[in-house]
Tab-separated table of C-alpha atoms and ligand atoms in Angstrom:
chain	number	residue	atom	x	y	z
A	1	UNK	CA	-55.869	-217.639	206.914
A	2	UNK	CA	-55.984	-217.925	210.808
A	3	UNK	CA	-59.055	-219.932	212.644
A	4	UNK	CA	-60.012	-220.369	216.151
A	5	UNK	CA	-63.177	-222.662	216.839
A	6	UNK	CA	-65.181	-222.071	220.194
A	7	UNK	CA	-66.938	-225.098	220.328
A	8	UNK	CA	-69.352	-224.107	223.396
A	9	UNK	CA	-70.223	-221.365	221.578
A	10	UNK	CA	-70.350	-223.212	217.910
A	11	UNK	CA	-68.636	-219.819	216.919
A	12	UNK	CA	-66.125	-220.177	213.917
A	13	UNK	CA	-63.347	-216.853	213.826
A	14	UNK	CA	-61.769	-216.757	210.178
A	15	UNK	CA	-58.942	-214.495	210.206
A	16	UNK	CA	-58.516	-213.419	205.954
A	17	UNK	CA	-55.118	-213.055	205.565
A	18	UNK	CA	-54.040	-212.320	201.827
A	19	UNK	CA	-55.470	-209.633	199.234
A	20	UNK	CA	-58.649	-211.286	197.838
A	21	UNK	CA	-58.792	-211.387	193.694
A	22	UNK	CA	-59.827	-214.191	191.766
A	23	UNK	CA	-56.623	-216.275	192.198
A	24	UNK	CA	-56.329	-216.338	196.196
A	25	UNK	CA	-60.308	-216.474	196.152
A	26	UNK	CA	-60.089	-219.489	194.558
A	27	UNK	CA	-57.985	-220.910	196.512
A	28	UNK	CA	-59.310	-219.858	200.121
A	29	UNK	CA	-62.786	-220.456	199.311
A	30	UNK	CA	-62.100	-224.273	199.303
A	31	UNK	CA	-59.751	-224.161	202.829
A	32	UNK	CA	-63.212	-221.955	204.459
A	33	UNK	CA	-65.818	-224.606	203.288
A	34	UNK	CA	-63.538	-227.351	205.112
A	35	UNK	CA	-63.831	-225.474	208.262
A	36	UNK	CA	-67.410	-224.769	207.912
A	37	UNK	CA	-68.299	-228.811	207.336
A	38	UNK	CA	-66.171	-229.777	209.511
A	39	UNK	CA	-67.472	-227.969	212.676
A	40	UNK	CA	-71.131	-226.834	211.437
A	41	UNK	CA	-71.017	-223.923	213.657
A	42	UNK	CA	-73.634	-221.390	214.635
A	43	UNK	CA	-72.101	-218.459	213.722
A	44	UNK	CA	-69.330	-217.375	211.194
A	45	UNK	CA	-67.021	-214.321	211.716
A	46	UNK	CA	-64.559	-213.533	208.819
A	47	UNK	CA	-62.018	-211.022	210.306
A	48	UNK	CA	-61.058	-208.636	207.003
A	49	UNK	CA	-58.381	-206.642	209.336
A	50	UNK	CA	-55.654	-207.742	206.996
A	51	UNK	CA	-57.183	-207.748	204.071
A	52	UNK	CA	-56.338	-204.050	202.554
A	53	UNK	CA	-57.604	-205.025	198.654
A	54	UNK	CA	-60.338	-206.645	197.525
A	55	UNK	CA	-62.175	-206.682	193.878
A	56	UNK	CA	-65.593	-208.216	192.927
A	57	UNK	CA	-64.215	-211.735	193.338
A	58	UNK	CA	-64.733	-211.179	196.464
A	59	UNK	CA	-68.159	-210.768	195.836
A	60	UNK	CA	-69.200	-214.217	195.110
A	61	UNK	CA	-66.202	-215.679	197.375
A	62	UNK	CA	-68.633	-214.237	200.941
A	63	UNK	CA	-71.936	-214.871	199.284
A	64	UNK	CA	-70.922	-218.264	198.534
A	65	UNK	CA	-70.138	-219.215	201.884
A	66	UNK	CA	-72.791	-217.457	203.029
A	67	UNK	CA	-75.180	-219.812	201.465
A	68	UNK	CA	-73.001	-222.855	202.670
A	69	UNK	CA	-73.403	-221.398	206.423
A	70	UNK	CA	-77.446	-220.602	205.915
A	71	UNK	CA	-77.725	-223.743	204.344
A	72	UNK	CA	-76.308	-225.846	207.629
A	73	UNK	CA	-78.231	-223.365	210.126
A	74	UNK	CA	-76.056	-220.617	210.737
A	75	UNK	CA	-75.030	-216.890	210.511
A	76	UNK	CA	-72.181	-214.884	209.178
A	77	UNK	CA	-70.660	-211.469	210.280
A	78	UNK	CA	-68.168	-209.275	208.888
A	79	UNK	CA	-65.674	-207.370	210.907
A	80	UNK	CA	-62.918	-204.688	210.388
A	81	UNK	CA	-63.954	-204.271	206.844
A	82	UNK	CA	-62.224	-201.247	204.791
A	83	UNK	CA	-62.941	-198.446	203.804
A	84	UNK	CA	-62.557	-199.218	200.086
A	85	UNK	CA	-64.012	-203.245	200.384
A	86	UNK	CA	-67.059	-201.958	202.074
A	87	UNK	CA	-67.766	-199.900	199.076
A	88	UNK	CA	-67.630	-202.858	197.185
A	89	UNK	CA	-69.625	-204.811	199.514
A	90	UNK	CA	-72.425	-201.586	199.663
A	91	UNK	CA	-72.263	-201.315	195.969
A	92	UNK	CA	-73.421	-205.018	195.200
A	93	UNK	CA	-76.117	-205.485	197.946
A	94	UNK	CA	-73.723	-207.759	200.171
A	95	UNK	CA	-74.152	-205.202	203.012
A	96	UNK	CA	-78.100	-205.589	203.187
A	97	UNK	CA	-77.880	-209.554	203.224
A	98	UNK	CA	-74.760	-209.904	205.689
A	99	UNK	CA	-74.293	-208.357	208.782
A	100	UNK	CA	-70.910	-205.900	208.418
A	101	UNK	CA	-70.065	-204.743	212.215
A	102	UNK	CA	-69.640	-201.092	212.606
A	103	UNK	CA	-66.038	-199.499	213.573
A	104	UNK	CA	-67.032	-199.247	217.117
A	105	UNK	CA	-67.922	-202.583	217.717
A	106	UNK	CA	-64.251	-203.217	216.841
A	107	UNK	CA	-62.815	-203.590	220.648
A	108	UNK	CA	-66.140	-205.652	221.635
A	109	UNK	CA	-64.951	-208.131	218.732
A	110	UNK	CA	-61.283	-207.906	220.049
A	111	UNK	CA	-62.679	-208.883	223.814
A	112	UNK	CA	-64.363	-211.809	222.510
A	113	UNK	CA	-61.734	-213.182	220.555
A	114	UNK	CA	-59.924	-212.935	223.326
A	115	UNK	CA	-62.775	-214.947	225.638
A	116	UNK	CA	-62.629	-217.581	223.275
A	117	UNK	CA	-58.754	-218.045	222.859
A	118	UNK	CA	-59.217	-218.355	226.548
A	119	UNK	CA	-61.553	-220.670	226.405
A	120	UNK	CA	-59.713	-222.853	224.491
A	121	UNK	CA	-56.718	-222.683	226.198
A	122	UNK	CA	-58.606	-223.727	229.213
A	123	UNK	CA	-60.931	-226.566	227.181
A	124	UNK	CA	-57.143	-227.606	225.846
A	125	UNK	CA	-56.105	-228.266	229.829
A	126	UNK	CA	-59.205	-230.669	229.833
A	127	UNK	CA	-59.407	-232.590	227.024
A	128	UNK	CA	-57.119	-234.402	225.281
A	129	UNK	CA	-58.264	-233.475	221.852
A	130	UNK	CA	-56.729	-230.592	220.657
A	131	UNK	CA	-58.835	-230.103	217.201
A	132	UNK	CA	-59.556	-226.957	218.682
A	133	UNK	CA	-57.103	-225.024	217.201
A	134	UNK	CA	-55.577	-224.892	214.019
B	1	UNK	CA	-36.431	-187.144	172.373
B	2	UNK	CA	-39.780	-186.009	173.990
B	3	UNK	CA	-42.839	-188.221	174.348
B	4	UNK	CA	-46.304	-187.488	173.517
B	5	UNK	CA	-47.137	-187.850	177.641
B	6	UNK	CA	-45.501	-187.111	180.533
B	7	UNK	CA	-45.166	-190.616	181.036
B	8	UNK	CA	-45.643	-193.637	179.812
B	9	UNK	CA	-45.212	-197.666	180.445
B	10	UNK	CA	-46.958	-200.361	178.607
B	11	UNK	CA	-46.397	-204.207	180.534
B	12	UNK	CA	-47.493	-207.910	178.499
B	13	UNK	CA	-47.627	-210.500	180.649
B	14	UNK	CA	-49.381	-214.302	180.583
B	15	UNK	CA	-53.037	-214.734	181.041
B	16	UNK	CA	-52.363	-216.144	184.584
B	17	UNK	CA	-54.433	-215.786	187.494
B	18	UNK	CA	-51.341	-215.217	189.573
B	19	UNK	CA	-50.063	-212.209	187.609
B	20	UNK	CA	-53.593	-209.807	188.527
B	21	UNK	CA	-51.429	-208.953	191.630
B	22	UNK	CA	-48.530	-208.514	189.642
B	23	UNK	CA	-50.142	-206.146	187.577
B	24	UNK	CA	-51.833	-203.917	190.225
B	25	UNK	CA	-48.682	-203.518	191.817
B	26	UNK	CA	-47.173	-202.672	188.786
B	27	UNK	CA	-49.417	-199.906	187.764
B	28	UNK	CA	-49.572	-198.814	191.616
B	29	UNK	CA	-45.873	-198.258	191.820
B	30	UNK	CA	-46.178	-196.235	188.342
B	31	UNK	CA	-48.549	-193.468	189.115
B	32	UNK	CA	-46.888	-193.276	193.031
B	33	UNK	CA	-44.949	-190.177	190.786
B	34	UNK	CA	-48.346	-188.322	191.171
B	35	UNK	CA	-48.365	-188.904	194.938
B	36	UNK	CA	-52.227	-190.146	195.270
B	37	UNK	CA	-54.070	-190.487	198.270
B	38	UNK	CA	-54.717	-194.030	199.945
B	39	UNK	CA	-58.046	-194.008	198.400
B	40	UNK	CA	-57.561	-192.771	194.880
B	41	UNK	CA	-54.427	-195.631	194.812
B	42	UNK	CA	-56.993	-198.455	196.033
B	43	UNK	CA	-59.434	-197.288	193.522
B	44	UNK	CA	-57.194	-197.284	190.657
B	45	UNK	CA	-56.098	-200.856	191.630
B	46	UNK	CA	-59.269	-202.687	191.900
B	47	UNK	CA	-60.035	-201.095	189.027
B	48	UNK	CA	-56.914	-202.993	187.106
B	49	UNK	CA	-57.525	-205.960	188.894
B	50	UNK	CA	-61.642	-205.945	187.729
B	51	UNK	CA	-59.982	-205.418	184.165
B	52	UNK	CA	-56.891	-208.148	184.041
B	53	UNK	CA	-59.076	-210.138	186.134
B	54	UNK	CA	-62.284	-210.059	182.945
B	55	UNK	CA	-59.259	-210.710	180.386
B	56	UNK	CA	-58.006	-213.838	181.879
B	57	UNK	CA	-61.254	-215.759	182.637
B	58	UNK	CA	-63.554	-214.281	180.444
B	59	UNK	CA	-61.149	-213.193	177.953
B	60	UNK	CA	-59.030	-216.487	177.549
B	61	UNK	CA	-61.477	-218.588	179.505
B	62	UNK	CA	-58.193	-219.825	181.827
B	63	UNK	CA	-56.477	-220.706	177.866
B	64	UNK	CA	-53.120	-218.868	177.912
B	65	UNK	CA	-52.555	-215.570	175.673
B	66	UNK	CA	-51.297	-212.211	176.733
B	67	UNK	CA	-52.560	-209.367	178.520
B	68	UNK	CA	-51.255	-205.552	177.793
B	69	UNK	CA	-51.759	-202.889	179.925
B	70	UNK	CA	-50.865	-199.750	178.778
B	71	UNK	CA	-50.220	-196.825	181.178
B	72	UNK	CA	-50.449	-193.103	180.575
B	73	UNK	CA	-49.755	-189.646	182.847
B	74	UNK	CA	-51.313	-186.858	181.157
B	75	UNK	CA	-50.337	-183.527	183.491
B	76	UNK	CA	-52.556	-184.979	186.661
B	77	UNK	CA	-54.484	-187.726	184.808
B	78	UNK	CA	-53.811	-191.164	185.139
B	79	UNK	CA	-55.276	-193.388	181.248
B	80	UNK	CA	-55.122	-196.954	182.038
B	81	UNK	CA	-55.818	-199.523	178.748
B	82	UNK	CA	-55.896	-203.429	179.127
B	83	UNK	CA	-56.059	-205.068	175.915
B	84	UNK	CA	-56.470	-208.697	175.537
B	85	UNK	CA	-57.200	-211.045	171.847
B	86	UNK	CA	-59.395	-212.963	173.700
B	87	UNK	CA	-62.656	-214.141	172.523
B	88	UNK	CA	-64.350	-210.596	172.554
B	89	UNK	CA	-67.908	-209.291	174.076
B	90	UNK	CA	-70.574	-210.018	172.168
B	91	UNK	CA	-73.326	-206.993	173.446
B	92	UNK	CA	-71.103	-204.425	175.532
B	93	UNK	CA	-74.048	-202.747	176.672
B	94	UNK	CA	-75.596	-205.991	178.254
B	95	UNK	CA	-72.125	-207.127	179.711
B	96	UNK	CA	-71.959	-203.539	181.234
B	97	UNK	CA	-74.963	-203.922	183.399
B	98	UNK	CA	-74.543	-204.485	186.938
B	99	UNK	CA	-74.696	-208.041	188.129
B	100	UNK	CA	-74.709	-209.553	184.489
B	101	UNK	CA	-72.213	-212.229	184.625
B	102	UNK	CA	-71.666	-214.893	181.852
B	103	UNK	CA	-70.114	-217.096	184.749
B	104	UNK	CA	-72.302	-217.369	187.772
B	105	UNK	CA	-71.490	-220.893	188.534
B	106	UNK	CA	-67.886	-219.453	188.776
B	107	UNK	CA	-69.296	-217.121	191.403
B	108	UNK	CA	-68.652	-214.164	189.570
B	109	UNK	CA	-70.982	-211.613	190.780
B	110	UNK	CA	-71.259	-209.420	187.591
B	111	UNK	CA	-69.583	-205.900	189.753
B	112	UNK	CA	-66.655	-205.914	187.480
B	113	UNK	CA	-67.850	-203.173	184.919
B	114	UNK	CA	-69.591	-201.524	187.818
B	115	UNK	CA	-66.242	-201.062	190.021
B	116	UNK	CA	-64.692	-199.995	186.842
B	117	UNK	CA	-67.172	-197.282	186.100
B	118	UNK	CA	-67.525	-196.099	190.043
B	119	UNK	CA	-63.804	-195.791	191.130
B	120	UNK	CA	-62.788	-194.384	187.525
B	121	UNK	CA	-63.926	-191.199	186.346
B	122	UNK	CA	-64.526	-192.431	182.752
B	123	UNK	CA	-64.224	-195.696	181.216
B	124	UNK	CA	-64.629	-197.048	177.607
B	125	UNK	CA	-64.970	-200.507	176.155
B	126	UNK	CA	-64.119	-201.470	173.035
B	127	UNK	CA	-64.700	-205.238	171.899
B	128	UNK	CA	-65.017	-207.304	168.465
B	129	UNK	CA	-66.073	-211.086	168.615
B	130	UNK	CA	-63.189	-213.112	168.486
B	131	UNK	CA	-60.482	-210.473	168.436
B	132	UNK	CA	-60.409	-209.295	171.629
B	133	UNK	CA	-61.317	-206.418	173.764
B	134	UNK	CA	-59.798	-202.784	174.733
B	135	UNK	CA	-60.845	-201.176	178.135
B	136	UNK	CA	-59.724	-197.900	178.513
B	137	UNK	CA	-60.041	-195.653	181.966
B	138	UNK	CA	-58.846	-192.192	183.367
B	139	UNK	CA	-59.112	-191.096	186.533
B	140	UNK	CA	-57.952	-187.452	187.764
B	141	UNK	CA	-55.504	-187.412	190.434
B	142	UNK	CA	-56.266	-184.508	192.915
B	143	UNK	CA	-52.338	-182.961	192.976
B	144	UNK	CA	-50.644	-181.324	196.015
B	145	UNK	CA	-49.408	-178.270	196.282
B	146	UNK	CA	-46.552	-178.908	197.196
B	147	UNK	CA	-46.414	-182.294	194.877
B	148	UNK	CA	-42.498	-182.102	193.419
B	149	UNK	CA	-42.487	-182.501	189.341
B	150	UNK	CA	-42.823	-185.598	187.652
B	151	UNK	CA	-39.683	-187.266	185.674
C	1	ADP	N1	-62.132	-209.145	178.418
C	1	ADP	C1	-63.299	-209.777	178.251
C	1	ADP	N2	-63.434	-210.697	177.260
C	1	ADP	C2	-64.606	-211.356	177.079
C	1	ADP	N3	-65.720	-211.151	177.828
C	1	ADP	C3	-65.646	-210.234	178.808
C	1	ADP	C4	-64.461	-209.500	179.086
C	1	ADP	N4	-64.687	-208.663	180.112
C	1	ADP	C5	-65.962	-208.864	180.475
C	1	ADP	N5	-66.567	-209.797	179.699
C	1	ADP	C6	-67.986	-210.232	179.790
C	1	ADP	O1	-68.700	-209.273	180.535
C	1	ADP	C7	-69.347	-209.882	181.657
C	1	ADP	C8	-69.423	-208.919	182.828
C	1	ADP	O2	-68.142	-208.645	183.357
C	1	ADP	P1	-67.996	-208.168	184.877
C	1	ADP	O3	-68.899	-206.985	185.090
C	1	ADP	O4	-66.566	-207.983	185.168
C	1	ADP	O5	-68.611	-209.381	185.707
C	1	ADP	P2	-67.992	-210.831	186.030
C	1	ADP	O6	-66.523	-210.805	185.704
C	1	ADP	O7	-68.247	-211.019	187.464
C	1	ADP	O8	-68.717	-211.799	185.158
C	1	ADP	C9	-68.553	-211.141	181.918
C	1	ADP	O9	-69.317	-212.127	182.585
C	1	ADP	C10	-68.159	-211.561	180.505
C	1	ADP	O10	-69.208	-212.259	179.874
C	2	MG	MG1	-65.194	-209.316	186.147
């Protein structure tokens, strides 16, 4: 799991890294709800561009951290789901609560990641705190 | 000696969470022989995985015991059974239904016989209270022409 906070822009990036059944769910669900205490941000991107399986514990492993995100004020977004998870996440109604961006909006997600690393490279130069990055 | 199938494997492993990749692999790397498509291999994997997955926390509620998957090429069909003596279904037809889950504090969503049933052309459940529970699935594999022969 890879994470880079933009704190002008209270925008949380969570890069999934490993396949998602019950066992890593388990485990990452825990590491995602630190993050998401810890900087209460406004918006919540999980990145699924690594993540090439994914059963129904996935399921309950977004929806729960949906609610933990709602609950403190903000949003969540999906991006560079597959072809196969999206199924799952169509099939079970996760797609009509939680925004999933399309394929094209791919590059505009790529730019912005890229704004923000840049941002904190150049927020790094400022301060002295570096909680910025993990 | 000749088998009944063209092919067949049958794995036991531990009831541990850690082993439902293990096991998807394993059945992944077994039906490569019938060269499926990206899509019909990710199917037949989440499928195991909704299946192993049921056995160990439902099955054994997280106690340990062994799961059996038993693996089957039939010409271009792929029969997949998981067998576990878990602690059984109690109403199939209930546990069937989409979004019923006998764990949603766990956040289990209740999907699991609903993947099974979507990304598997035919599926059949088989379950006694306190003995355990037998999930068998087939799924077609769409073969190439120019596919070589199996084995
Ligand atoms: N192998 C099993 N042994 C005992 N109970 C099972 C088994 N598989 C499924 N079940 C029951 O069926 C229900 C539905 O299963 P499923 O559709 O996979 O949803 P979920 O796993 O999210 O609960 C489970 O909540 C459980 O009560
Ligand atoms: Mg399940």
């Amino acid at each position: 799991m890879n994470i880079i906070y933009s704190r002008e822009d209270k925008l949380l990036m969570i890069e999934l890294t490993e396949e998602i059944d019950q066992h890593t769910a388990d485990k990452v669900r825990r590491k995602i709800d630190d993050e998401i205490e810890r900087f209460i941000p406004r918006k919540v991107v999980f990145d699924f561009s690594n993540i090439s399986f994914m059963d129904s514990s996935g399921i309950g492993m977004v929806l729960g951290r949906y609610k933990l995100i709602k609950m403190l004020g903000g949003e969540l977004e999906l991006i560079n789901v597959h072809k196969t998870t999206k199924k799952i996440f169509d099939m079970s109604g996760v797609s009509r609560i939680i925004k999933i961006a399309e394929q094209e909006e791919k590059y505009k997600i790529k730019q912005q990641k890229e704004n923000i690393h840049n941002q904190i490279l150049n927020n790094l130069d400022k301060e002295e705190k570096s909680e910025g990055i993990i | 000696m000749k088998g009944l199938y063209d092919n067949e494997m049958i794995l036991k492993f531990v009831s541990k969470p850690c082993n439902e990749s293990f096991a998807r692999i394993t059945i992944a790397a077994f039906i490569s022989q019938l060269d499926p498509t990206v899509d019909e291999l990710s199917d037949i994997k989440t499928a195991v995985s909704e299946a192993v997955t049921n056995s160990i926390i439902h099955g054994y509620d997280s106690e340990d015991g062994i799961v059996e998957i038993k693996a089957k090429i039939i010409s271009n069909t792929i029969e997949i059974e998981i067998l576990d003596n878990g602690k059984g279904i109690e109403n199939v037809e209930v546990a069937m239904k989409p979004l019923y889950t006998s764990k949603p504090n766990q956040e289990r969503s209740g999907m699991g016989f609903t993947i099974m049933q979507s990304f598997m052309d035919e599926i059949r459940v088989e379950s006694s209270l306190g003995f355990g529970t037998r999930i068998v699935m087939r799924k077609k594999i769409n073969i190439k022409q120019e596919s070589k022969a199996i084995c």
